[in-house]
């Protein structure tokens, strides 16, 4: 009988945690024992999973005794406190928050791109930001085939990236619009920030708070994480991150410059057709292109609108869409665990 | 007493036509006589304007006899047929469709940018595409101050750009979502195209139909019109045009490269602060940045999120928002007429 693992899920009731549980069940991850951990406040609550009822336990350092894999998705501060405790007790932490992503001792992994980095782990592995993951899945096969020298991305990000309360806010605002009532905002663009603006019938050019250089943290995540995952510290990457009134599915308008001259759209398309985790949807004659509404629930990253720049022979434009809660978060975390099992690192 | 003009509005009942009438009244354009023209089907209908009731007349060639200014906004085929007839009868046509925009004999004008081109008119003047207008309003002062060498834009365009039926479609789909009913689509992305997709809770990476090079007509309009308006045929311009579930207000994520090295964000901001038709909303400490919901009903183009690229000293990122039915269409048309009156070309 194949080895089975004791898995802990920290933050099981959140938007990403729920999807992590679904993915563990759907992908038949070899779970021996499952522990659901949360704050003291949620401890004692019951949660159903794969036909069984689990009682949520308080996430204390000792709760990780005997745990093989700990999936964290309960906010950066929880990870900062408890992930080292879990690792100290022998668990491999796969952390979905931004807490450890840029730590040089922590591999930041998208299995299709830098699976080999998992081998260097010291107990904590970071899952990249949602908008970063789908972009590097689309870019890595292109980089391998033709080289990559420049990246400029503008995003169209769904509210589910801000959690369940942001989804509820969009729904409440949408209903208020329909009923001609006043629209109020208390969550977006950033729960803890000073001002809040409606997302229904609006777009918000702020995701996460601002850094001193004028870019938001979300934009800096895309810039810095891409360089780390692709092992390309000198790669120019620029990002503008924008929230749109979509429930699930991030879209990205991506401009890249490849190193080789004379690459054709069909060559680039062919590389993407053969790339792991990518589905090419690019038949404009039949109006086939990726859209977030139709990416929901799918594991793959969808790429379309592939076209060559009209002024720059090495420039290409792509439109990249993925389910931000799946490949952008929960699925990638489980895929990291699967890769570690398959590569016998766990 | 100042000269008064006989003004004809062709397509007065449409989304843009309605705004044109509002602008004529609001801006007190010196109208002597107003004629509302439409298809045979609408002829005879009544329309109120500035406290008077007008009877819509059929738009025949003869209807333009005695007209000084004819504002066209009834679709490209109507303009192609009737604009030359109106011009032949001595009217100056200001055409809001794409029919004549790239005609070398037709000035394509945004008054803040190339007002002097009006002097060369031969009876027809074209109003640029909505998404082009706000972009050149933001870029021209930067080009004048620092030079401009590269433009890459991704748009977030409102449904009102597709007319009243597209607004109704978004509202109907939104209501269906709220009520848990099936969502149907018959208008967007393009009324006459083969397939239709929901815009509520979705984004559509197609505006207008596709051209052979993989870009849509909307994207090619932004590319070609920008070069024509700015008198910069060799300027590299790339565009990705995307429809978002917003009623009014187009947003644009704009990357530009200026010619001069060492330009600071504050220098660029200062140039925009002094630019005609521009309002700088760029105070990230107070979460101040342009948003389409708050641009609605305003005449100006709002610019924010101004930041220097982290890898390219000559690269800047900007976020540009304007009311697509006002500066993007109706207002710019009336501003063209006003400029011609002021410059004594009319």
XYZ file of C-alpha atoms in Angstrom:
692
model
C 0.000 0.000 0.000
C 1.290 3.419 -0.970
C 2.316 5.743 1.820
C -0.422 7.857 3.338
C 0.068 11.270 4.901
C -1.272 13.187 7.848
C -2.475 16.472 6.360
C -3.406 19.609 8.288
C -5.441 22.384 6.680
C -5.097 25.749 8.425
C -7.934 28.091 7.468
C -10.251 25.373 6.137
C -13.353 27.570 6.157
C -11.940 30.362 3.972
C -12.385 30.861 0.220
C -9.081 29.157 -0.586
C -9.243 26.617 2.269
C -12.579 25.322 0.998
C -11.088 24.842 -2.462
C -8.037 23.098 -0.969
C -10.310 20.541 0.700
C -12.191 20.022 -2.581
C -8.928 19.511 -4.451
C -7.587 17.022 -1.872
C -10.761 14.957 -2.347
C -11.076 15.353 -6.115
C -7.436 14.503 -6.789
C -7.496 11.626 -4.270
C -4.473 12.868 -2.390
C -3.211 9.969 -0.206
C -4.529 11.251 3.122
C -4.105 8.986 6.122
C -5.402 11.452 8.662
C -6.869 14.927 8.119
C -6.740 17.697 10.732
C -8.679 20.926 10.256
C -7.151 23.801 12.201
C -8.406 27.317 12.763
C -8.459 30.127 15.307
C -9.666 29.526 18.868
C -12.930 31.188 17.877
C -13.734 28.557 15.224
C -12.441 25.583 17.253
C -15.179 23.056 17.995
C -17.145 23.818 14.828
C -17.893 20.890 12.528
C -17.030 20.620 8.838
C -17.957 17.894 6.368
C -15.330 16.515 4.038
C -15.565 13.543 1.708
C -18.502 12.086 3.564
C -17.007 12.496 7.041
C -17.581 15.125 9.689
C -14.518 16.803 11.170
C -14.270 18.913 14.279
C -12.123 21.991 13.812
C -9.244 22.154 16.290
C -7.436 25.232 17.513
C -4.253 25.895 15.550
C -1.629 25.744 18.309
C 2.042 24.796 17.793
C 1.350 21.391 19.354
C -1.494 20.709 16.931
C 1.176 20.091 14.266
C 2.764 17.168 16.122
C 2.701 14.179 13.783
C 1.578 16.232 10.774
C 3.344 15.437 7.454
C 1.917 18.250 5.321
C 0.437 21.502 6.605
C -1.505 23.591 4.101
C -1.724 27.193 5.345
C -4.316 29.634 4.068
C -5.361 31.715 7.058
C -3.564 35.011 6.464
C 0.030 36.147 6.655
C 0.188 36.692 10.416
C -1.022 33.159 11.182
C 1.604 31.770 8.809
C 4.381 33.896 10.285
C 3.606 32.600 13.765
C 2.685 28.989 13.147
C 4.443 27.849 9.958
C 7.886 27.773 11.661
C 6.322 25.867 14.569
C 4.825 23.323 12.193
C 8.123 22.973 10.320
C 10.003 22.586 13.628
C 7.739 19.619 14.390
C 8.628 17.928 11.095
C 5.720 19.012 8.940
C 6.295 20.328 5.436
C 4.413 23.613 5.251
C 2.873 24.710 1.953
C 1.944 28.294 2.632
C -0.572 30.136 0.470
C 0.102 33.570 2.031
C 2.763 36.078 1.036
C 4.562 35.723 4.392
C 7.563 33.693 3.205
C 7.477 34.040 -0.573
C 10.537 36.239 -0.922
C 12.503 34.499 1.867
C 15.670 33.168 0.180
C 15.402 29.999 2.286
C 11.888 29.265 1.055
C 11.247 27.786 -2.401
C 8.466 29.590 -4.284
C 7.066 26.987 -6.613
C 4.782 26.496 -9.593
C 5.352 22.816 -10.434
C 5.149 23.374 -14.211
C 7.929 25.970 -13.936
C 10.397 25.230 -11.122
C 9.501 21.898 -9.594
C 13.190 21.160 -8.943
C 13.320 24.017 -6.410
C 11.240 21.867 -4.037
C 14.304 19.740 -3.290
C 15.997 22.630 -1.492
C 13.154 23.168 0.974
C 13.850 23.648 4.681
C 10.350 22.870 5.932
C 8.421 25.749 4.363
C 7.394 26.072 0.709
C 5.550 29.116 -0.537
C 2.660 29.100 -2.987
C 2.935 32.178 -5.239
C 0.376 34.925 -5.674
C -2.618 33.971 -7.838
C -1.925 36.474 -10.607
C 1.740 35.434 -10.745
C 1.042 31.718 -11.113
C -1.035 31.854 -14.279
C 1.388 34.311 -15.875
C 4.484 32.157 -15.318
C 2.640 29.011 -16.456
C 2.041 30.801 -19.770
C 5.486 32.407 -20.028
C 7.846 29.596 -18.986
C 7.365 27.430 -22.117
C 7.873 30.545 -24.245
C 11.041 31.438 -22.325
C 12.380 27.903 -22.782
C 11.719 27.966 -26.521
C 12.592 31.526 -27.501
C 14.060 33.336 -24.468
C 12.305 36.134 -22.586
C 13.519 39.718 -22.197
C 10.624 41.920 -21.130
C 7.209 41.548 -19.471
C 4.444 44.150 -19.100
C 1.146 42.940 -17.666
C -2.203 44.557 -16.857
C -4.591 42.424 -14.832
C -8.365 42.053 -14.606
C -8.722 40.317 -11.229
C -11.811 38.727 -9.699
C -13.149 39.672 -6.284
C -12.787 36.122 -4.942
C -9.084 36.900 -4.653
C -10.067 39.100 -1.715
C -12.014 36.329 -0.004
C -15.598 35.372 0.693
C -16.572 38.778 2.107
C -15.509 40.502 -1.129
C -17.725 38.117 -3.130
C -20.619 38.916 -0.783
C -19.901 42.634 -1.194
C -20.080 42.406 -4.995
C -23.348 40.471 -4.734
C -24.873 42.940 -2.278
C -23.807 45.931 -4.390
C -25.115 44.293 -7.538
C -28.486 43.710 -5.886
C -28.561 47.304 -4.594
C -27.948 48.600 -8.129
C -30.741 46.425 -9.498
C -33.135 47.671 -6.840
C -32.095 51.301 -7.222
C -30.804 51.423 -3.648
C -27.679 53.052 -2.254
C -24.504 51.082 -2.843
C -22.137 50.858 0.114
C -18.598 49.487 0.301
C -16.731 48.246 3.368
C -14.299 45.623 2.017
C -12.710 46.497 -1.328
C -10.234 47.528 -2.539
C -8.424 46.437 0.659
C -10.197 45.425 3.835
C -7.762 47.155 6.190
C -7.193 50.301 4.133
C -8.742 53.689 4.884
C -11.192 54.070 2.007
C -13.572 51.667 0.332
C -15.130 51.983 -3.109
C -17.887 50.028 -4.886
C -16.690 47.251 -7.179
C -20.066 46.639 -8.868
C -20.123 48.506 -12.218
C -16.674 49.849 -11.436
C -13.017 48.827 -11.669
C -10.504 49.480 -8.905
C -6.876 50.189 -9.840
C -5.702 49.097 -6.412
C -5.142 45.545 -5.157
C -3.420 45.362 -1.776
C -1.911 48.512 -0.230
C 0.623 50.804 -1.877
C 4.380 50.571 -1.507
C 6.680 53.602 -1.458
C 7.594 53.296 -5.150
C 3.985 53.886 -6.257
C 3.319 50.257 -7.143
C 0.939 48.227 -4.963
C 2.097 45.157 -3.046
C 0.091 43.043 -5.512
C 2.045 44.570 -8.384
C 5.347 44.074 -6.574
C 4.381 40.453 -5.860
C 3.901 39.842 -9.579
C 7.219 41.539 -10.341
C 9.374 39.947 -7.630
C 7.774 36.498 -7.545
C 8.043 36.106 -11.317
C 11.783 36.804 -11.171
C 12.252 34.329 -8.306
C 10.159 31.496 -9.801
C 11.756 31.867 -13.240
C 15.290 32.273 -11.779
C 15.553 35.515 -13.742
C 16.546 38.293 -11.328
C 17.360 40.711 -14.158
C 14.174 40.127 -16.182
C 12.278 43.421 -16.567
C 8.733 42.870 -15.297
C 6.079 45.564 -14.887
C 2.551 45.090 -13.574
C -0.641 47.109 -13.187
C -3.158 45.211 -11.063
C -6.840 46.044 -11.326
C -9.923 44.566 -9.661
C -12.966 44.026 -11.895
C -16.553 43.015 -11.003
C -16.019 39.343 -11.766
C -16.621 36.653 -9.120
C -13.968 34.141 -10.159
C -11.217 34.042 -12.738
C -8.290 36.401 -13.205
C -7.529 37.708 -16.699
C -4.254 39.227 -17.827
C -3.289 41.329 -20.835
C 0.327 40.360 -21.286
C 3.026 41.899 -23.461
C 6.293 39.989 -23.733
C 9.464 40.356 -25.720
C 11.239 37.127 -26.638
C 14.992 36.948 -27.290
C 14.833 35.336 -30.720
C 13.929 37.301 -33.831
C 11.500 36.039 -36.436
C 9.362 33.875 -34.150
C 5.908 33.453 -35.672
C 2.558 33.466 -33.875
C 2.012 29.876 -34.997
C 5.371 28.784 -33.519
C 4.510 30.443 -30.229
C 1.015 28.914 -30.272
C 2.490 25.463 -30.913
C 4.845 25.799 -27.938
C 1.881 26.698 -25.720
C -0.222 23.817 -27.089
C 2.448 21.416 -25.860
C 2.978 23.153 -22.525
C 1.916 21.511 -19.237
C -1.148 23.051 -17.609
C -1.942 25.274 -20.600
C -4.966 25.206 -22.893
C -4.718 27.356 -26.004
C -8.077 28.973 -26.869
C -7.143 31.054 -29.850
C -9.403 30.774 -32.847
C -10.581 34.315 -33.549
C -12.484 33.283 -36.699
C -14.811 31.425 -34.333
C -14.564 34.039 -31.545
C -12.695 31.584 -29.371
C -10.654 33.208 -26.623
C -10.366 32.777 -22.848
C -12.919 34.427 -20.552
C -13.031 34.274 -16.742
C -16.688 33.166 -16.584
C -15.803 30.013 -18.510
C -12.475 29.338 -16.756
C -14.195 28.872 -13.400
C -13.767 25.354 -12.065
C -11.015 24.462 -14.519
C -7.494 23.465 -13.540
C -5.682 24.853 -16.565
C -4.389 28.240 -17.586
C -6.116 29.419 -20.771
C -4.189 31.452 -23.346
C -5.539 33.237 -26.399
C -5.486 36.466 -28.430
C -1.899 35.534 -29.330
C -0.562 38.094 -31.753
C 2.677 39.638 -32.799
C 3.328 43.275 -32.055
C 2.984 45.414 -35.176
C 6.164 47.426 -34.480
C 8.398 44.990 -32.607
C 9.358 41.688 -34.235
C 10.207 40.183 -30.833
C 7.042 41.484 -29.161
C 3.923 39.387 -28.558
C 0.573 40.067 -26.917
C -1.318 37.332 -25.054
C -4.523 37.093 -23.039
C -4.180 34.722 -20.068
C -7.075 33.524 -17.888
C -7.250 31.053 -15.000
C -9.444 30.239 -12.015
C -7.678 32.255 -9.334
C -8.910 30.036 -6.501
C -7.750 26.852 -8.256
C -4.519 27.173 -10.244
C -4.055 30.554 -8.606
C -4.180 29.119 -5.093
C -5.646 25.808 -3.877
C -4.786 23.614 -6.852
C -1.195 24.818 -7.084
C -0.722 24.074 -3.358
C -1.979 20.512 -3.799
C 0.106 20.114 -6.969
C 3.166 21.092 -4.916
C 2.303 18.352 -2.405
C 1.744 15.842 -5.243
C 5.083 16.735 -6.836
C 6.844 16.200 -3.505
C 5.186 12.806 -3.113
C 6.062 11.799 -6.688
C 9.640 13.065 -6.381
C 9.968 11.324 -3.011
C 10.867 14.493 -1.153
C 8.072 13.923 1.357
C -25.345 89.559 -31.642
C -22.998 86.615 -32.192
C -23.619 84.397 -35.177
C -26.070 81.555 -34.682
C -25.945 78.240 -36.508
C -28.392 75.780 -37.959
C -27.439 72.465 -36.387
C -28.622 69.027 -37.489
C -28.286 66.006 -35.217
C -28.404 62.677 -37.040
C -29.173 59.803 -34.673
C -30.557 61.991 -31.877
C -32.216 59.101 -30.033
C -29.081 56.950 -29.656
C -26.751 56.709 -26.642
C -24.321 59.256 -28.092
C -26.972 61.379 -29.838
C -28.762 61.948 -26.536
C -25.507 63.085 -24.940
C -24.800 65.377 -27.907
C -28.127 67.138 -27.366
C -27.381 67.487 -23.639
C -23.966 68.961 -24.412
C -25.361 71.433 -26.947
C -27.772 72.693 -24.276
C -25.366 72.587 -21.332
C -22.587 74.365 -23.200
C -25.002 76.916 -24.732
C -23.834 76.280 -28.260
C -25.120 79.171 -30.415
C -27.959 77.315 -32.110
C -30.225 79.313 -34.397
C -32.240 76.371 -35.615
C -32.065 72.714 -34.579
C -33.053 69.825 -36.863
C -33.311 66.282 -35.528
C -32.842 63.707 -38.271
C -33.241 59.949 -38.185
C -34.300 56.989 -40.284
C -37.673 56.957 -42.043
C -38.918 54.650 -39.304
C -38.334 57.251 -36.549
C -39.504 60.236 -38.617
C -42.535 61.927 -37.089
C -41.610 61.004 -33.513
C -41.313 63.872 -31.034
C -38.308 64.674 -28.859
C -37.958 67.305 -26.154
C -34.876 69.474 -26.071
C -34.207 72.519 -23.904
C -37.880 73.030 -23.174
C -39.059 72.695 -26.768
C -40.585 69.762 -28.587
C -39.017 68.770 -31.900
C -40.423 66.501 -34.574
C -37.855 64.091 -35.953
C -37.457 64.401 -39.727
C -36.263 61.755 -42.114
C -32.545 62.090 -42.863
C -32.613 62.627 -46.641
C -29.930 64.474 -48.628
C -32.301 67.425 -48.988
C -32.812 67.627 -45.231
C -29.310 69.142 -44.994
C -30.159 72.158 -47.136
C -29.348 75.248 -45.099
C -27.613 73.284 -42.309
C -24.342 74.784 -40.990
C -23.232 71.918 -38.740
C -24.351 68.295 -39.014
C -23.506 66.043 -36.062
C -23.624 62.410 -37.193
C -23.975 59.528 -34.757
C -26.221 56.987 -36.463
C -23.770 54.298 -37.539
C -21.106 54.072 -40.220
C -23.385 53.224 -43.146
C -25.590 56.266 -42.546
C -22.495 58.487 -42.425
C -21.038 56.953 -45.589
C -24.234 57.713 -47.495
C -25.336 61.018 -46.048
C -22.237 62.840 -44.773
C -20.990 63.605 -48.325
C -24.510 64.775 -49.244
C -24.579 67.098 -46.239
C -21.098 68.418 -47.040
C -22.091 68.939 -50.676
C -24.919 71.181 -49.431
C -22.483 73.331 -47.463
C -22.818 71.769 -44.018
C -19.739 70.982 -41.965
C -20.139 67.365 -40.891
C -18.753 66.252 -37.540
C -18.972 62.486 -37.764
C -18.825 60.297 -34.689
C -18.564 57.003 -36.606
C -15.429 55.320 -37.907
C -16.505 55.786 -41.566
C -14.105 58.599 -42.487
C -11.549 58.592 -39.678
C -8.634 57.248 -41.696
C -9.562 59.153 -44.897
C -6.535 61.370 -45.658
C -8.909 64.159 -46.712
C -10.729 64.126 -43.383
C -9.217 65.729 -40.268
C -9.462 63.481 -37.196
C -9.503 65.874 -34.280
C -9.217 66.073 -30.521
C -9.149 69.840 -29.909
C -6.611 69.612 -27.057
C -4.225 67.765 -29.389
C -4.569 68.801 -33.041
C -7.038 71.651 -33.222
C -5.074 73.221 -36.110
C -5.987 70.246 -38.336
C -9.554 71.595 -38.475
C -8.421 74.335 -40.861
C -7.763 71.785 -43.618
C -11.265 70.327 -43.563
C -13.140 69.692 -46.808
C -16.621 69.454 -45.301
C -16.224 66.365 -43.133
C -14.416 66.154 -39.794
C -14.139 62.865 -37.944
C -14.495 62.408 -34.207
C -12.044 59.711 -33.021
C -12.860 56.471 -31.270
C -13.728 56.856 -27.574
C -10.778 54.877 -26.247
C -8.380 56.795 -28.507
C -9.529 60.254 -27.412
C -8.825 59.913 -23.703
C -5.450 58.296 -24.396
C -4.192 61.075 -26.671
C -5.500 63.761 -24.290
C -3.238 62.218 -21.630
C -0.262 61.541 -23.917
C -0.012 64.731 -25.978
C 1.216 67.017 -23.144
C 3.780 64.329 -22.227
C 4.925 64.066 -25.855
C 5.286 67.850 -26.075
C 7.367 67.995 -22.898
C 9.503 64.863 -23.115
C 8.941 63.185 -26.499
C 7.138 59.870 -26.974
C 8.609 56.677 -28.431
C 6.407 53.734 -27.488
C 2.806 53.100 -26.379
C 1.272 49.872 -25.037
C -2.300 50.090 -23.759
C -4.785 47.628 -22.261
C -8.337 48.906 -21.937
C -11.223 48.308 -19.531
C -14.164 49.569 -21.609
C -17.738 50.193 -20.498
C -20.734 48.614 -22.206
C -22.263 52.007 -23.083
C -19.670 52.139 -25.865
C -21.803 49.488 -27.582
C -24.992 51.505 -27.267
C -28.203 51.490 -25.281
C -28.980 47.830 -25.987
C -25.664 46.748 -24.498
C -26.443 48.697 -21.308
C -29.839 46.979 -21.171
C -28.158 43.617 -21.705
C -25.777 44.150 -18.772
C -28.712 45.204 -16.580
C -30.826 42.197 -17.606
C -27.925 39.781 -17.043
C -27.128 41.346 -13.693
C -30.733 40.917 -12.595
C -30.778 37.309 -13.836
C -27.654 36.554 -11.783
C -29.213 38.096 -8.695
C -32.371 36.035 -9.153
C -30.486 32.836 -9.942
C -31.956 32.686 -13.443
C -30.297 31.750 -16.719
C -28.178 34.481 -18.220
C -28.561 35.003 -21.961
C -26.550 37.183 -24.336
C -27.595 38.528 -27.713
C -25.650 41.791 -28.112
C -22.072 41.670 -26.814
C -19.274 41.386 -27.675
C -20.418 42.582 -31.142
C -24.057 42.818 -32.207
C -23.503 41.516 -35.730
C -20.957 38.815 -34.892
C -21.711 35.087 -34.728
C -21.397 34.391 -31.007
C -22.523 36.309 -27.935
C -21.228 35.953 -24.399
C -22.436 37.333 -21.054
C -20.739 40.520 -19.892
C -22.115 40.441 -16.323
C -19.453 38.949 -14.014
C -17.236 38.439 -17.047
C -14.784 40.345 -19.215
C -14.717 40.070 -23.005
C -11.379 40.368 -24.819
C -13.130 41.368 -28.023
C -14.451 44.817 -28.979
C -15.576 45.093 -32.606
C -14.766 42.277 -35.046
C -11.331 40.826 -35.766
C -9.020 41.960 -38.540
C -6.694 39.605 -40.415
C -3.657 40.477 -38.283
C -5.269 39.123 -35.101
C -6.055 42.546 -33.664
C -9.668 43.700 -33.466
C -10.890 46.755 -35.347
C -11.167 48.541 -31.986
C -7.497 47.832 -31.330
C -6.532 48.949 -34.843
C -8.575 52.124 -34.352
C -6.564 52.967 -31.244
C -3.316 52.229 -33.083
C -4.024 54.030 -36.365
C -6.053 56.954 -35.014
C -3.419 57.764 -32.387
C -0.742 57.998 -35.071
C -2.952 60.214 -37.245
C -4.089 62.577 -34.464
C -0.569 62.948 -33.051
C 1.015 63.279 -36.528
C 3.309 60.396 -35.585
C 3.047 57.742 -38.304
C 6.123 55.883 -37.015
C 5.130 55.856 -33.330
C 4.864 52.249 -32.094
C 1.395 51.792 -30.582
C -0.069 48.499 -29.364
C -3.533 47.960 -27.913
C -5.532 45.203 -26.250
C -9.186 46.196 -25.948
C -11.373 44.519 -23.350
C -15.010 45.033 -22.371
C -15.761 45.012 -18.629
C -19.117 45.012 -16.772
C -19.140 48.762 -16.212
C -22.000 50.953 -17.495
C -20.066 54.127 -18.265
C -16.427 55.150 -18.216
C -13.497 53.645 -20.055
C -10.289 52.902 -18.140
C -6.868 52.352 -19.645
C -3.664 50.858 -18.288
C -1.077 52.731 -20.294
C 2.649 52.120 -20.656
C 4.643 54.785 -22.470
C 8.294 55.407 -23.172
C 9.347 59.043 -23.385
C 12.364 60.207 -25.410
C 14.172 62.043 -22.611
C 16.108 60.223 -19.926
C 15.862 61.094 -16.261
C 12.293 62.445 -16.293
C 10.784 62.139 -12.812
C 7.250 61.139 -11.879
C 6.745 64.577 -10.331
C 7.834 66.307 -13.565
C 5.422 64.175 -15.564
C 2.631 64.798 -13.045
C 3.255 68.556 -13.225
C 2.981 68.515 -17.024
C -0.358 66.703 -16.753
C -1.616 69.091 -14.052
C -1.158 71.956 -16.513
C -2.608 70.088 -19.493
C -5.953 71.088 -21.033
C -8.816 68.701 -20.325
C -6.820 66.644 -17.808
C -7.415 66.199 -14.082
C -4.630 64.477 -12.162
C -5.995 62.170 -9.443
C -2.826 60.685 -8.081
C -2.469 60.684 -4.330
C -1.954 57.059 -3.383
C -1.418 57.888 0.311
C -5.088 58.879 0.321
C -6.144 56.162 -2.152
C -6.912 58.766 -4.759
C -6.923 57.444 -8.310
C -9.361 57.565 -11.230
C -12.275 55.114 -11.363
C -14.959 54.863 -14.070
C -17.879 55.013 -11.614
C -16.762 58.471 -10.485
C -15.785 59.759 -13.945
C -19.355 59.462 -15.213
C -20.813 62.816 -16.151
C -17.457 64.623 -16.094
C -15.898 66.350 -19.093
C -12.250 65.737 -18.210
C -9.838 62.880 -18.669
C -8.613 61.642 -15.277
C -5.037 60.401 -14.884
C -3.490 58.643 -11.908
C -1.305 55.742 -10.746
C 1.576 57.604 -12.418
C 4.793 55.699 -11.787
C 8.135 55.120 -13.359
C 8.977 51.699 -14.687
C 11.359 49.847 -12.383
C 13.601 48.630 -15.217
C 13.307 51.347 -17.858
C 14.259 54.929 -16.988
C 12.204 56.242 -19.912
C 9.193 54.034 -19.139
C 6.091 55.253 -17.289
C 2.809 53.627 -16.305
C -0.441 55.609 -16.128
C -4.098 54.868 -15.420
C -6.421 56.942 -17.613
C -10.213 57.169 -17.151
C -12.879 59.224 -18.914
C -16.612 59.178 -19.557
C -16.695 57.416 -22.913
C -20.008 58.991 -23.948
C -18.801 62.517 -23.120
C -15.113 63.192 -23.862
C -15.076 59.865 -25.700
C -17.867 60.900 -28.064
C -20.519 63.614 -27.662
C -18.458 66.224 -25.827
C -15.491 65.967 -28.185
C -17.842 66.452 -31.156
C -19.298 69.624 -29.638
C -15.799 70.821 -28.671
C -14.806 70.447 -32.327
C -17.771 72.645 -33.319
C -16.860 75.175 -30.621
C -13.231 75.290 -31.782
C -14.368 75.937 -35.349
C -16.611 78.773 -34.194
C -13.839 80.288 -32.056
C -11.240 79.903 -34.807
C -13.699 81.365 -37.335
C -13.557 78.344 -39.621
C -17.329 77.959 -39.504
